[in-house]
Amino acid sequence: MEKITPSLHLLLVFLFICPAFLFGQQTKTEYLPHMLVIKYQDQQHMQTLRQKQGSDPKDKIRKFLNIFGASQPRPILNESISIKRKSRAIGTFDEAADAQLRRIHIVRFVADVDPAWLAAKVSRLPGIEYAEPKYLRYAQQFDPNDPETNPYEDFHRFKEAWEVTKSSTDVVIAIIDSGVDYNHAELDDKLWVNEDEIADNGIDDDFNGKIDDVIGWDFWDSGTSSEDIQEDNDPMMDANNHGTHVAGIAAAETDNEIGIPGTGFNARYMAVKAGGTPQNPEAIGFGFEGIMYAANNGADVINCSWGGGSFSEAENDVIEFAISQGAVVVGAAGNEGNDKVIFPAAYKNVVAVGAVETNNERAGYSNYGFELDVLATGTEILSTIENNQLALSSGTSMSTPVVSGLAALLRSLHPDWSARRLGTQIRVSASPVGNSNKLGRGKVDAFQAVDTNLPGVRVSEVAFVNNNGEKLGFDEPGRIELTLTNYGAVTSTLELNAQSISGSGIDLPDPVIQVGSISTDDTARISIPVRITPSYDLEEPPTFRLDLEDSNNQYTDFDIVRYNELLFDTMAENRVKMSVGSNGTIGFTDPLDQQGGVGFIPREKITNQYLDGENLLFEGGLMLEANGNLFDAVRTSDGQVSRDFIPRSTFRLIEPGNQADLEGTTHFVTDSVDNRALDINLTSFAYEDPALSNVVLMLYEINNSTSFFKAKNLYAGLFNDWDIGASAGNNGISYSQQDSILYLFDEDPESTQSMVAVATLGPLSSAFAIDNAAEGGGNNFGIYDGFTDEEKKRSLKAGTEKTDASGTDVSAVVASGPYTLDPNASVKIGFVYAFGADLDELRSQIQQARSQKPFQISPKGNILSNENPEATNIFQNYPNPFNNSTRLRLDLSRESHVNISVYNLLGRKVAEIVDEQLEAQRYIFNFNADQLSSGIYFARLRTDSQTKTIKMVLVK
């Protein structure tokens, strides 16, 4: 057959949410506009809400969605669709998994709103388990330059494996992709046929929701938006050879004297088209629908040679359903060459596949990371394309079906094994490649996989707790609590060895644990002592490698666990329960996913117990402006979250505190590239006193830690996006002029939710109301389309020009300023978070906080450093090297006669900067070198008690 190379494309994808603590380059997430995926809570929760609210919670959800012109939510599995299994795989009908899927719905809306932020809002509505955008995924394929034959037959020992098993036509590999040219000579006799469906009779004979789906389904035949997408019953490729190429690697006709061998040998393939339209040929828009269809129709293996950057709850739910039905899900790691495995490969129970070269090195294009399971050849793989031809292509898309074919061999050999056991057998039978923590278990070994029966131990649960069983804090003894699940053969002498792989500062006093025997599908719980010491670098979450070995079974593997919740803790001393982060965030360190905290929760005290109410805060964080530069920890203009504050300590609780019943402290600095960093110490205060029981006070002590620069026009404010009541779209904001309180409330007359406020404890520069859904300009901007730096700056110094909003989704900024800080000067700025059953209670709590605050607030204006230096010293000039002029800082610890003179390399005095009696304090001297030529000079300090010299470089 003639070999050609089709015009395929390399697509680089980057992550939409970029938290500071993720590793390496990230992958962009894209999603369909005007579309959401929502999942309702289960019937028991909905019934409880119905009794509590006195109405159907779905009515309030629809009312909120109607604000955005949303259609009626449509279930992905309606009541008429039956779940069936036609494979002889181990999976059986799972009623619980079926019920999970029937709660997932698709919502279309017309408003021009970022689906990610709307989804985050909807996810907080009572009755919603989660909401998310309708994510797009992308094919992970590109073209090589030179043709070669396929390496996987010998390199991965498939020829030896085929001597053990050639799989069976009863085993089906689903190709969820851009469609398949099923008329190809290497594919036409291997296509799965739906025997429960009668062709062309216009009836859904098997009640799976698809009419006449005899040879599969096309979920995205045409259309570019949520309104005009069309589907049909023909999964033929029409714009991209990607799916056809993938199908050939896994399931081409083998041992037929033409073409190529498929790794699955006799296994058939199911064609499910989930993208690859003429308008968007690389995009996979309906991946989880395709996975659900494949699992429902009996696929044993599901191949996903595509992916993207964000975790999808719906996609993960569908994958868990597929696995529960016995299907092994195999995913491509990605082609960006970075250390972040894309989704769906990165989900816990998907077999994640990267690419390896035949020299046992990772392919340069292949992603890698802690989530990776195995590597397979992916470079210059020859396989099927349209018009009955073969062509070469490369990428982790090509590596993935190599492994899917291996899964098909294992399924025929072990029809009673669970999908998880098949997946772990593929992993643990692989051969190690290098010694990286991010290359999985190594390259797949097909013969080893089918010729052995190994244990398959994975971490199924992990918790980091202190010795009291509470959340582990900084520099306190604790332990890593692990649940190990064995999906493979029985272990007998299993040993676990833990080590930190995230740098120094982690103390593991007893890292080796003798686990012993774990039966198949059984669990073991173990505890590893740990302490995170003060020397640990908080810019990376603590990460641990757990090496597993059973010498009796010749079994070795490892797993990775991370502690992602170190940077926050929760104030819960009085009627306020709120979380504070050491990266400038309030409520949640990751607000988009509502992770890393509890938000802001009013509580009732009944006898000596507190009863939590509903969380009212979606997102909160600090915003600073100085010298025209903005630093903040809130949402950005492109749907991310700013990470401008670098933690220097975790948020730590002290009970009792020095001045309150409970205090919290943390320290962070601004992320600055020009040495103009601001140093921030945050202290929070909570009281049991009933007069202060509804408040938490926040003191931000901001220090200008530079030696030379003034921090001019400094403003500090708190942004808070509040969601109060059953519908976040019916909130209001008003301003009490008499006591400078900007307060927020639910406008539903039947609401029992509290009013909330953040108020300043000092000078007010802004009390600013934001209608999140607004589309105007000036001070009438909304933030559903993002929160720009200019909008943030405007909101920090808006005064009281805009203090009202009604019947909408609301946010507020309250700020103090302006201040000017001299070098090493600091300012104390205070705020109070408060709630009240009504305005009178809210006012009373805030007034009491203002009168009894345990710290002095700085007046606005210029703030000098009023501390005498502890030692006399002259500091290196800035800048250095310099052109014409530079500055020198002198700290004088006691009154003295001071002389600072400048000398050239010959020791000749060329200038005198100062020669006089000076009082003890800090000085900044400007030195102008207009009359000097380029070269090296020395500034010499002489006082009554010492002499010191610094070297300066003049470059003109």
XYZ file of C-alpha atoms in Angstrom, residues 70-326:
257
model
C -30.624 29.912 30.093
C -32.643 27.094 28.570
C -34.272 24.319 30.543
C -31.500 22.007 31.862
C -31.338 18.845 29.716
C -30.226 15.530 31.308
C -27.415 13.658 29.583
C -29.330 10.469 30.441
C -33.096 10.928 30.438
C -35.523 8.436 31.923
C -36.133 6.693 28.584
C -32.469 5.700 28.132
C -31.538 2.264 29.442
C -28.082 1.269 30.639
C -26.907 -2.022 29.195
C -23.787 -4.185 29.054
C -23.092 -6.367 26.046
C -19.434 -7.131 26.739
C -18.345 -10.263 28.570
C -16.112 -8.018 30.720
C -16.469 -8.149 34.469
C -18.529 -4.983 34.747
C -22.175 -5.398 35.737
C -24.969 -2.897 35.885
C -24.287 -0.411 38.675
C -27.480 1.301 39.864
C -25.546 3.848 41.939
C -23.383 4.857 38.958
C -26.500 5.074 36.777
C -28.172 7.372 39.321
C -25.070 9.592 39.389
C -25.198 10.124 35.626
C -28.916 10.906 35.574
C -28.307 13.924 37.808
C -25.973 15.518 35.224
C -27.598 18.092 32.930
C -26.549 20.381 30.085
C -27.584 24.059 30.255
C -27.397 26.491 27.335
C -27.474 30.255 27.946
C -27.323 33.383 25.794
C -25.605 35.962 28.028
C -22.038 36.952 27.149
C -20.590 35.558 30.374
C -17.437 33.537 30.954
C -18.798 29.983 31.459
C -16.060 29.162 34.007
C -17.023 31.933 36.425
C -20.750 31.415 35.886
C -20.238 27.732 36.615
C -18.372 28.575 39.810
C -21.316 30.746 40.885
C -23.929 28.139 39.997
C -21.999 25.453 41.883
C -22.733 27.307 45.157
C -26.514 27.317 44.716
C -28.417 25.017 47.107
C -29.268 21.839 45.235
C -26.203 21.889 42.960
C -23.445 19.318 43.496
C -21.222 20.929 40.857
C -21.304 23.109 37.759
C -18.605 23.544 35.140
C -18.048 24.692 31.536
C -18.446 22.277 28.638
C -14.745 21.656 28.113
C -13.100 21.176 24.741
C -10.264 18.677 24.452
C -7.693 18.424 21.655
C -6.007 15.673 19.656
C -2.403 15.089 20.776
C -0.807 14.439 17.380
C 1.676 16.000 14.962
C 3.550 15.151 11.731
C 7.098 13.741 11.550
C 9.578 14.563 8.802
C 10.933 11.146 7.827
C 9.185 7.757 7.477
C 10.156 4.674 9.508
C 8.445 1.398 10.337
C 6.548 0.878 13.586
C 8.760 0.150 16.589
C 6.188 -1.156 19.065
C 6.155 -4.794 17.917
C 9.681 -5.534 19.191
C 10.370 -2.587 21.517
C 7.353 -3.383 23.707
C 7.538 -7.160 23.094
C 4.122 -7.457 21.453
C 5.284 -10.332 19.245
C 6.032 -12.370 22.377
C 2.754 -11.279 23.965
C 0.798 -12.440 20.902
C 2.223 -15.899 21.496
C 0.330 -15.876 24.814
C -2.909 -14.262 23.609
C -4.195 -12.653 20.435
C -7.229 -11.256 22.206
C -10.658 -11.942 20.699
C -13.309 -10.389 18.490
C -15.460 -10.354 21.618
C -13.192 -7.634 23.042
C -14.041 -4.104 21.889
C -11.796 -1.015 21.973
C -13.810 2.209 21.737
C -12.070 4.932 19.723
C -13.503 8.179 21.088
C -12.081 10.586 18.558
C -12.571 12.526 15.314
C -14.324 9.650 13.568
C -12.953 6.629 11.749
C -12.773 5.741 8.055
C -14.352 2.359 8.649
C -14.194 1.548 4.901
C -10.407 1.267 5.066
C -9.142 -2.192 4.048
C -7.361 -2.543 7.391
C -10.426 -1.512 9.405
C -13.572 -2.576 7.554
C -13.779 -6.079 9.029
C -12.931 -4.965 12.590
C -15.772 -2.461 13.161
C -18.098 -3.097 16.107
C -21.750 -3.476 15.144
C -24.631 -2.809 17.513
C -26.594 -6.041 17.219
C -29.447 -4.673 19.334
C -30.261 -1.956 16.795
C -32.161 -2.430 13.521
C -30.732 -0.313 10.717
C -32.698 2.549 9.170
C -36.021 1.916 10.915
C -36.057 5.296 12.697
C -36.518 3.625 16.102
C -34.306 3.503 19.171
C -34.541 -0.285 19.370
C -32.149 -0.733 22.302
C -33.380 2.302 24.283
C -29.939 3.857 24.569
C -31.136 7.280 23.420
C -29.660 6.979 19.896
C -31.720 6.088 16.833
C -30.244 3.671 14.271
C -26.787 3.646 15.888
C -25.811 0.418 14.176
C -22.104 1.268 13.733
C -21.567 3.854 16.478
C -22.459 7.518 16.896
C -21.347 10.994 15.815
C -21.861 13.456 18.684
C -20.520 16.454 16.749
C -21.232 16.343 13.058
C -21.333 20.123 12.534
C -21.877 23.489 14.211
C -19.678 25.886 16.118
C -21.748 26.958 19.135
C -24.093 25.430 21.655
C -27.105 26.487 19.585
C -26.332 24.804 16.246
C -24.376 21.634 17.042
C -25.739 18.627 15.142
C -25.246 14.894 15.718
C -26.093 11.759 13.716
C -25.561 8.005 13.527
C -22.546 7.992 11.186
C -19.097 8.087 12.939
C -17.222 8.372 9.605
C -14.287 10.827 9.772
C -14.827 13.944 7.673
C -12.146 16.528 8.563
C -9.318 14.901 10.513
C -7.482 11.577 10.079
C -6.641 11.471 13.774
C -9.279 8.912 14.816
C -8.588 6.695 11.809
C -4.862 6.672 12.576
C -5.501 5.845 16.239
C -7.938 3.044 15.356
C -5.343 1.387 13.127
C -2.686 1.269 15.854
C -5.045 -0.435 18.290
C -7.163 -2.595 16.021
C -5.959 -2.844 12.414
C -6.456 -6.268 10.849
C -3.434 -8.306 11.879
C -1.685 -11.260 10.288
C -3.393 -10.538 6.947
C -0.223 -9.994 4.836
C -0.967 -6.300 4.211
C -0.689 -3.034 6.110
C 0.192 -2.946 9.780
C -0.554 -5.043 12.862
C -2.867 -3.616 15.500
C -1.594 -4.087 19.039
C -4.974 -5.534 20.054
C -4.597 -8.206 17.314
C -8.101 -9.755 17.051
C -9.918 -7.111 19.116
C -12.558 -5.020 17.359
C -13.001 -1.260 17.571
C -16.082 0.869 18.236
C -16.197 4.150 16.291
C -17.465 7.074 18.371
C -17.041 10.503 16.813
C -16.774 13.267 19.451
C -15.290 16.060 17.356
C -13.153 16.684 14.310
C -15.657 18.860 12.462
C -14.702 20.899 9.380
C -15.120 24.078 11.444
C -12.908 22.844 14.312
C -11.005 19.755 13.137
C -8.686 19.297 16.141
C -11.304 19.806 18.873
C -13.015 17.026 20.828
C -16.133 18.657 22.275
C -18.149 15.654 23.442
C -15.582 13.378 25.025
C -17.504 12.386 28.125
C -20.669 11.743 26.105
C -18.611 9.460 23.886
C -17.148 7.634 26.891
C -20.630 7.179 28.353
C -21.933 5.815 25.048
C -19.016 3.378 24.757
C -19.365 2.098 28.317
C -23.125 1.776 27.964
C -22.700 -0.253 24.780
C -20.192 -2.726 26.145
C -16.718 -1.391 25.310
C -13.947 -3.211 27.175
C -11.298 -0.546 26.540
C -11.885 3.170 25.880
C -9.129 5.054 24.052
C -8.857 8.832 24.611
C -6.017 10.191 22.457
C -6.915 13.770 23.347
C -7.141 16.048 26.336
C -7.074 19.458 27.930
C -6.031 21.337 31.007
C -8.866 21.465 33.538
C -10.397 18.884 35.826
C -13.995 18.183 34.823
C -16.308 16.742 37.467
C -18.730 15.475 34.818
C -15.978 13.859 32.774
C -14.593 12.174 35.883
C -18.068 10.983 36.915
C -18.603 9.419 33.492
C -15.148 7.785 33.565
C -15.843 6.312 37.000
C -19.111 4.943 35.594
C -17.233 3.413 32.647
C -14.681 1.809 34.977
C -17.455 0.438 37.197
C -18.846 -1.234 34.060
C -15.505 -2.960 33.408
